[in-house]
Coordinates of C-alpha atoms and ligand atoms in Angstrom, one line a residue:
M8 CA 0.0 -0.3 0.0
K9 CA 1.3 3.5 -0.8
I10 CA 0.4 6.0 0.9
L11 CA 1.5 9.8 0.1
V12 CA 1.4 11.9 3.5
V13 CA 1.4 15.8 2.6
F14 CA 2.6 18.5 4.7
G15 CA 3.6 22.5 4.6
T16 CA 3.8 24.0 8.3
R17 CA 5.4 23.6 11.3
P18 CA 2.7 22.3 12.7
E19 CA 2.0 19.6 10.3
A20 CA 5.6 18.9 10.6
I21 CA 5.4 18.5 13.9
K22 CA 1.6 16.4 14.1
C23 CA 2.9 14.5 11.3
F24 CA 6.1 12.8 11.4
P25 CA 4.7 10.8 14.3
V26 CA 2.7 9.4 11.9
I27 CA 4.9 9.3 9.4
E28 CA 7.5 7.6 11.5
E29 CA 4.5 4.7 12.5
L30 CA 4.0 4.3 9.4
R31 CA 7.0 3.5 7.6
R32 CA 7.5 0.9 10.5
R33 CA 4.8 -1.3 9.4
P34 CA 5.6 -3.8 6.3
G35 CA 3.6 -4.0 3.3
V36 CA 3.8 0.1 3.6
E37 CA 5.2 2.5 1.5
V38 CA 4.6 5.9 2.7
V39 CA 5.7 8.6 0.4
A40 CA 6.7 12.2 2.7
C41 CA 5.6 14.9 0.8
T42 CA 6.1 18.4 1.2
T43 CA 4.6 22.0 0.0
A44 CA 7.2 24.5 2.4
Q45 CA 3.9 27.1 2.2
H46 CA 6.6 27.7 4.8
R47 CA 10.8 27.2 4.5
H48 CA 13.3 27.2 7.1
I49 CA 10.4 26.2 10.6
L50 CA 9.6 23.8 8.8
D51 CA 13.4 22.6 7.9
Q52 CA 13.7 23.2 11.8
V53 CA 11.6 20.1 12.8
M54 CA 12.0 18.2 9.6
E55 CA 15.9 17.8 10.9
L56 CA 15.2 17.5 14.6
V57 CA 13.2 14.4 14.1
G58 CA 15.9 13.5 10.9
L59 CA 12.2 13.8 8.6
V60 CA 13.9 13.8 4.9
P61 CA 11.1 14.9 2.9
D62 CA 11.4 12.0 -0.6
I63 CA 9.4 15.5 -3.0
D64 CA 10.1 18.9 -1.6
L65 CA 7.9 21.7 -4.5
H66 CA 9.9 24.8 -2.9
L67 CA 6.2 26.7 -1.9
M68 CA 7.0 29.1 0.2
R69 CA 6.7 32.8 -1.0
E70 CA 7.7 36.8 0.1
K71 CA 4.3 37.6 0.4
P72 CA 1.7 35.3 -0.9
T73 CA -1.9 35.6 -0.8
L74 CA -4.0 32.8 0.0
T75 CA -5.3 31.9 -4.1
D76 CA -1.2 32.3 -4.7
I77 CA -1.1 29.3 -1.6
T78 CA -3.9 27.2 -2.9
T79 CA -3.2 27.1 -6.6
D80 CA 0.0 26.6 -6.1
V81 CA -0.3 23.4 -4.7
L82 CA -3.6 22.3 -5.7
H83 CA -1.1 21.9 -8.8
R84 CA 1.9 21.1 -8.1
V85 CA 0.7 18.2 -5.8
G86 CA -1.4 17.2 -8.1
E87 CA 1.4 16.7 -10.6
V88 CA 2.7 14.8 -7.4
L89 CA -0.4 12.5 -7.8
A90 CA -0.2 12.0 -11.2
E91 CA 3.1 10.8 -10.5
V92 CA 3.1 9.2 -7.4
R93 CA -0.6 7.2 -8.0
P94 CA -0.7 7.0 -4.0
D95 CA -3.4 4.0 -2.6
R96 CA -4.3 7.3 -0.1
V97 CA -3.1 10.6 0.7
L98 CA -2.9 12.2 4.2
V99 CA -3.6 15.6 5.2
Q100 CA -3.5 17.6 8.8
G101 CA -5.1 19.8 10.4
D102 CA -6.5 23.2 8.4
T103 CA -3.3 25.0 6.7
T104 CA -4.2 26.1 2.9
T105 CA -1.8 23.0 2.1
A106 CA -3.8 21.1 3.4
M107 CA -6.3 21.8 2.2
A108 CA -5.7 21.7 -1.6
T109 CA -3.5 18.6 -1.4
A110 CA -7.2 17.4 -0.4
M111 CA -8.9 19.3 -3.5
A112 CA -5.9 17.7 -5.5
A113 CA -6.7 14.3 -4.5
F114 CA -10.4 14.5 -4.8
Y115 CA -9.3 15.7 -8.3
H116 CA -7.6 12.4 -9.0
G117 CA -10.9 10.0 -7.3
V118 CA -7.2 9.1 -4.5
P119 CA -9.0 8.5 -0.4
V120 CA -8.0 11.5 2.2
G121 CA -7.4 10.3 5.8
H122 CA -7.4 13.8 7.7
I123 CA -5.0 13.6 10.8
E124 CA -7.0 16.1 13.2
A125 CA -10.6 16.3 12.1
G126 CA -13.5 17.5 13.4
L127 CA -12.2 21.0 15.0
R128 CA -14.7 24.0 14.6
T129 CA -15.1 26.8 15.5
D130 CA -19.3 28.3 15.6
T131 CA -17.7 31.0 12.8
I132 CA -16.0 30.7 9.8
L133 CA -15.0 33.9 9.9
S134 CA -12.4 32.8 13.1
P135 CA -9.4 31.4 13.0
W136 CA -10.0 32.6 9.0
P137 CA -8.9 31.2 7.2
E138 CA -8.3 27.6 9.3
E139 CA -12.0 27.0 9.7
A140 CA -13.4 26.8 6.4
N141 CA -10.1 24.6 5.5
R142 CA -11.4 21.5 7.6
R143 CA -14.4 22.3 7.3
I144 CA -13.8 21.9 2.9
V145 CA -11.5 18.5 3.9
S146 CA -14.4 17.4 6.1
V147 CA -15.8 16.8 3.0
I148 CA -14.1 15.2 1.2
T149 CA -12.1 13.0 3.8
D150 CA -12.9 8.8 3.9
M151 CA -11.2 8.7 7.3
H152 CA -11.6 11.0 10.0
F153 CA -8.4 10.7 12.7
A154 CA -10.2 13.5 15.2
P155 CA -8.3 13.6 18.4
T156 CA -11.0 14.3 21.2
R157 CA -14.2 13.2 21.4
A158 CA -16.1 16.5 21.0
A159 CA -14.2 16.8 18.0
R160 CA -16.1 13.4 16.8
D161 CA -19.3 14.7 18.2
N162 CA -18.9 17.5 15.5
L163 CA -18.1 15.4 12.6
L164 CA -21.1 13.0 13.9
R165 CA -23.2 16.2 13.3
E166 CA -22.7 16.9 10.1
N167 CA -24.0 13.5 8.9
I168 CA -20.8 11.9 8.7
D169 CA -20.3 7.9 8.8
P170 CA -20.1 7.1 11.9
A171 CA -17.8 4.5 11.1
S172 CA -15.7 7.1 9.4
V173 CA -14.2 8.5 12.5
Y174 CA -11.9 6.8 14.2
L175 CA -11.0 9.3 18.3
T176 CA -7.2 8.7 18.5
G177 CA -6.3 11.6 20.8
N178 CA -3.6 14.1 19.0
T179 CA -0.7 14.0 17.4
V180 CA 0.8 16.8 19.1
I181 CA 1.2 14.4 22.4
D182 CA 3.2 11.2 20.8
A183 CA 5.7 14.1 19.2
L184 CA 6.3 15.8 22.2
H185 CA 7.3 13.0 24.0
S186 CA 9.2 11.4 21.0
V187 CA 11.2 14.9 21.7
R188 CA 11.2 15.3 25.9
A189 CA 12.8 11.3 25.1
R190 CA 15.2 12.5 22.9
L191 CA 16.4 16.0 25.5
A192 CA 16.2 13.5 28.7
A193 CA 18.1 11.3 26.3
A194 CA 20.6 14.4 25.8
K195 CA 20.3 15.0 29.0
T196 CA 20.2 18.4 28.0
S197 CA 17.1 21.3 28.6
S198 CA 18.1 22.9 25.2
L199 CA 17.1 25.9 26.4
P200 CA 17.6 28.9 24.1
D201 CA 21.1 30.5 23.9
N202 CA 20.7 34.2 24.3
A203 CA 22.8 36.2 27.1
K204 CA 19.7 38.8 27.9
L205 CA 17.0 35.2 28.9
R206 CA 20.1 34.0 30.7
D207 CA 20.6 37.2 32.9
L208 CA 16.7 38.3 33.1
L209 CA 16.0 33.7 34.8
D210 CA 19.2 34.7 36.4
Q211 CA 17.9 37.6 38.6
G212 CA 15.1 35.0 39.5
R213 CA 11.7 36.5 37.0
K214 CA 9.3 34.2 36.2
L215 CA 9.7 32.8 32.3
I216 CA 6.4 34.4 30.3
L217 CA 5.8 32.2 26.6
M218 CA 4.2 34.1 23.9
T219 CA 3.2 33.0 21.1
A220 CA 1.0 35.2 18.9
H221 CA 0.8 34.8 14.6
R222 CA -3.3 34.1 13.6
R223 CA -4.3 36.3 10.3
E224 CA -7.0 37.3 12.3
N225 CA -5.5 39.4 15.1
W226 CA -3.5 40.5 12.1
G227 CA -3.4 44.4 13.1
E228 CA -5.4 45.1 16.2
G229 CA -5.0 42.3 17.8
I230 CA -1.4 42.3 17.4
D231 CA -1.1 45.8 18.8
A232 CA -3.0 44.4 21.4
I233 CA -1.1 41.8 22.3
C234 CA 2.2 44.4 22.1
R235 CA 0.4 46.8 24.2
A236 CA -0.4 44.4 27.1
A237 CA 3.0 42.5 27.0
R238 CA 4.9 45.6 27.2
Q239 CA 2.6 46.7 30.7
L240 CA 3.3 42.8 31.8
A241 CA 7.1 43.5 31.4
D242 CA 6.8 46.8 33.4
R243 CA 5.9 44.5 37.1
G244 CA 9.7 44.3 36.9
D245 CA 9.0 40.3 38.5
V246 CA 8.8 39.0 35.0
V247 CA 10.2 37.7 31.5
I248 CA 8.7 38.1 28.6
A249 CA 10.1 35.4 25.3
L250 CA 8.3 35.9 22.8
P251 CA 9.3 33.6 19.4
V252 CA 8.5 35.6 16.5
H253 CA 6.8 34.3 13.7
P254 CA 9.0 35.2 10.4
N255 CA 5.5 35.6 8.5
P256 CA 6.8 40.1 8.3
R257 CA 2.3 40.8 8.6
V258 CA 3.3 39.0 12.4
S259 CA 7.3 40.3 12.9
V260 CA 7.9 43.7 11.0
P261 CA 4.8 45.5 14.1
V262 CA 6.2 42.9 16.7
R263 CA 10.0 43.7 16.3
A264 CA 8.8 47.6 16.5
A265 CA 6.8 48.0 19.4
L266 CA 8.0 45.9 21.9
G267 CA 12.5 46.0 20.3
D268 CA 13.1 47.9 23.2
H269 CA 12.0 46.9 26.3
P270 CA 14.3 45.6 28.7
A271 CA 12.2 42.9 30.1
I272 CA 10.9 42.1 26.8
C273 CA 13.7 39.0 24.8
L274 CA 12.0 38.9 20.7
L275 CA 13.7 35.4 20.1
E276 CA 13.8 33.6 16.4
P277 CA 11.3 31.0 15.5
L278 CA 12.7 28.5 18.0
G279 CA 13.8 24.8 16.7
Y280 CA 10.5 23.0 19.0
A281 CA 12.5 20.9 21.6
E282 CA 14.5 24.9 22.7
F283 CA 10.9 25.3 22.2
V284 CA 9.5 22.6 24.5
S285 CA 12.8 23.4 26.9
M286 CA 11.3 26.8 27.6
L287 CA 7.1 25.6 27.9
G288 CA 8.7 23.4 30.4
R289 CA 10.5 25.9 31.7
C290 CA 7.8 28.8 32.3
E291 CA 5.1 29.8 34.3
I292 CA 2.2 30.7 32.4
V293 CA 1.6 30.6 28.4
L294 CA -0.4 34.1 27.4
T295 CA -0.7 32.6 22.6
D296 CA -3.0 32.5 20.0
S297 CA -1.4 28.9 18.6
G298 CA -3.3 25.9 18.2
G299 CA -0.5 23.6 18.7
V300 CA 0.7 25.0 21.6
Q301 CA -3.1 25.2 23.1
E302 CA -3.0 21.5 23.3
E303 CA 1.3 20.8 24.8
A304 CA 0.5 23.2 28.0
P305 CA -1.8 21.6 29.3
A306 CA 0.5 18.2 28.9
L307 CA 3.3 19.5 30.7
G308 CA 1.0 21.5 33.2
K309 CA 1.5 25.3 32.0
P310 CA -1.6 27.5 32.4
V311 CA -2.9 28.8 28.4
L312 CA -3.9 32.4 28.6
V313 CA -5.9 32.4 24.9
L314 CA -5.6 35.7 23.0
R315 CA -8.4 34.5 20.8
D316 CA -12.5 35.0 21.0
T317 CA -13.1 31.8 19.6
T318 CA -11.2 28.8 20.1
E319 CA -11.8 24.6 18.5
R320 CA -9.7 23.5 21.4
P321 CA -12.9 24.1 23.9
E322 CA -11.6 20.9 26.1
G323 CA -8.8 22.5 27.7
V324 CA -11.4 26.0 28.4
E325 CA -13.6 22.7 29.9
A326 CA -10.7 21.5 32.1
G327 CA -9.3 24.6 33.2
C328 CA -6.4 25.1 32.3
A329 CA -6.5 27.5 29.1
R330 CA -9.3 30.8 29.7
L331 CA -10.0 32.1 26.2
I332 CA -9.6 35.9 26.8
G333 CA -9.9 38.1 24.1
L334 CA -8.2 40.5 22.4
D335 CA -8.0 43.0 24.8
A336 CA -5.2 44.7 26.5
R337 CA -6.1 45.5 29.8
R338 CA -8.6 42.1 30.3
I339 CA -5.2 40.1 29.1
V340 CA -2.6 41.9 31.8
E341 CA -5.5 41.6 34.5
E342 CA -5.9 37.8 33.4
A343 CA -2.0 37.1 33.6
T344 CA -1.2 39.5 36.8
R345 CA -4.1 37.1 38.8
L346 CA -1.9 33.9 37.6
L347 CA 1.1 35.3 38.6
D348 CA -0.1 36.5 42.4
D349 CA -2.3 33.6 42.8
P350 CA -0.9 30.4 43.4
E351 CA -4.7 29.5 44.4
A352 CA -5.9 30.4 40.2
Y353 CA -2.0 29.1 39.5
G354 CA -2.8 26.1 41.1
A355 CA -6.0 25.9 39.3
M356 CA -5.1 25.5 35.3
S357 CA -1.9 23.9 36.1
H358 CA -2.8 20.8 38.2
V359 CA -5.6 19.4 35.0
A360 CA -5.1 16.0 33.3
N361 CA -3.7 16.7 28.9
P362 CA -7.0 16.3 27.4
Y363 CA -5.6 15.6 24.2
G364 CA -4.1 12.9 24.1
D365 CA -1.9 9.6 26.0
G366 CA 0.6 9.8 23.0
T367 CA -1.0 6.1 20.6
A368 CA -2.8 8.4 18.2
A369 CA 0.0 8.0 16.0
R370 CA -0.1 4.2 15.6
Q371 CA -3.9 4.7 16.4
I372 CA -4.0 5.8 12.9
A373 CA -2.4 3.3 11.3
D374 CA -3.9 0.8 12.7
A375 CA -7.3 2.4 11.1
I376 CA -5.9 2.8 7.8
L377 CA -4.1 -0.8 7.7
S378 CA -7.4 -2.4 9.0
N379 CA -9.4 -0.3 6.1
A380 CA -7.0 -1.3 3.4
R381 CA -7.9 -5.4 5.4
G382 CA -11.3 -4.8 4.1
Q383 CA -11.3 -2.9 1.5
R384 CA -9.3 -6.0 0.0
A385 CA -11.8 -8.1 1.1
R386 CA -15.0 -6.8 -0.1
A387 CA -13.2 -6.2 -3.2
V388 CA -12.7 -10.3 -3.0
G389 CA -16.1 -10.8 -2.1
A390 CA -17.6 -8.9 -5.0
Ligands
UD1_418 C1 0.5 29.3 8.5 C2 -1.1 28.7 8.2 C3 -1.3 28.7 9.6 C4 -0.6 28.6 10.6 C5 0.8 28.7 10.6 C6 1.7 27.7 12.2 C7 -2.6 29.0 5.9 C8 -3.4 29.8 5.6 N1 -2.3 29.6 7.7 O1 0.3 30.2 8.6 O2 -2.9 28.6 9.4 O3 -1.4 28.2 11.9 O4 0.7 28.2 9.2 O5 2.9 28.4 12.0 O6 -2.7 27.7 6.1 N2 7.9 32.3 7.2 C9 9.1 32.7 6.3 N3 10.6 31.5 7.1 C10 9.4 30.6 7.8 C11 7.7 30.2 7.6 C12 7.4 31.6 6.9 O7 10.0 33.8 6.2 O8 10.5 29.6 7.4 C13 7.5 33.8 5.7 C14 6.9 33.2 4.8 O9 7.1 34.8 4.7 C15 6.0 33.3 4.5 C16 4.7 33.7 5.7 O10 5.8 34.0 6.4 O11 4.8 33.4 3.0 C17 3.7 32.6 6.0 O12 2.9 33.1 5.8 P1 1.5 31.8 5.6 O13 2.2 30.1 5.4 O14 1.0 32.2 4.5 O15 1.0 31.4 6.7 P2 0.9 31.5 8.3 O16 0.9 33.4 8.6 O17 2.7 31.8 8.8
UDP419 N1 6.8 25.7 17.8 C1 7.9 25.9 17.8 N2 8.6 27.1 18.4 C2 8.1 28.3 18.0 C3 7.2 28.5 18.3 C4 6.2 27.2 17.7 O1 8.1 25.0 17.0 O2 9.2 29.3 18.4 C5 5.3 24.6 18.1 C6 4.8 24.3 19.2 O3 5.6 23.6 20.2 C7 4.2 24.2 18.7 C8 3.9 24.2 17.1 O4 4.9 25.4 16.6 O5 3.8 22.9 17.9 C9 3.1 25.1 17.1 O6 2.7 26.4 16.0 P1 1.9 27.1 15.3 O7 1.9 28.7 16.5 O8 3.0 28.1 14.4 O9 0.5 26.6 14.3 P2 -0.7 26.6 15.0 O10 -0.4 25.7 15.7 O11 -1.5 27.6 15.7 O12 -0.9 26.2 13.4

């Protein structure tokens, strides 16, 4: 059985590599790993760390692409790959434009699609934008939906998707996190970033706040509010804020202009995954609009303040390890201050079981794909 796995961005690489590794261990499976390279160097950071060498690299990243540019590039080039590789199945992950356009290309070529991290939903197609539409489009095309949580599975069932095609597997991000933490433990290193300012501020005994921001719907006003809140928090004098800056110029330019000069804010280059996981382990609290970080922080017992108005990951909020706090600078400061100053509030958010999986998602996904293929062969013989 030949499986084409297509991924393009940093989080797709993080969440796909455990599945690629698992499928490659299975007899009779040929995996073709194809990256669109919608991202380039932050994708390469992940691939290098985990030793993932793509069989096909489409080099599609552009400096300032429109969504139409990315969609048409992927549709066209993955279409060519499909014609050449002729896989039995395509796997995509999540809700990026790479995932959506690959699923469409596979549909046009008559190749079945499996969707890793299926069924996440908000109640508005405009948030996150364009990801909410992307994942709904993928769901329509997919014949194997790998739902990370019960809530995600229930979303799919509510959309009248055949229950026999939905598999509750947990999120592969937890597999990835376990794998990287095992590497760190084996190397006996914490792998904190090599940054003198950060080291000095931490040596002063300051509490570490880890921040990330990149969502398209936060560009402009949202990013400005996040930066105002960061400055106010950093002015407390007892914290250091580390912010690995997303390389998208719509994020990096305003963030560097607003925060570059603050003595207690460390603007870092995007961190390698091992370094980022080390920072997650070391920090006090996390402020983020990232999807993946919302899933990883609770697994390490770190309270997450979600810098968005909606989340497709309600499990963390319901479990009590995440709070959806929006983009009002005053509210962001208040919520962070409460966690920093009130041990009871902190304890209530940090001692919660991670709701996103047990680290066996990749194995369950591989089992499901192989047993589905056996079922299809048996039906074909029976016919
Ligand atoms: C993309 C995904 C988003 C995902 C995010 C993860 C879409 C539409 N967006 O957003 O769902 O949450 O990735 O990070 O699919 N760049 C570099 N170097 C890199 C990577 C990016 O310079 O290594 C710059 C380039 O200018 C590139 C831009 O950042 O064009 C990234 O743009 P794009 O892929 O459109 O969207 P993201 O905002 O990264
Ligand atoms: N991450 C990383 N380095 C960083 C910031 C994030 O390795 O400097 C990892 C993080 O651990 C998570 C993933 O990247 O697994 C999240 O990516 P991002 O926030 O870009 O995308 P999203 O998850 O929102 O789609």
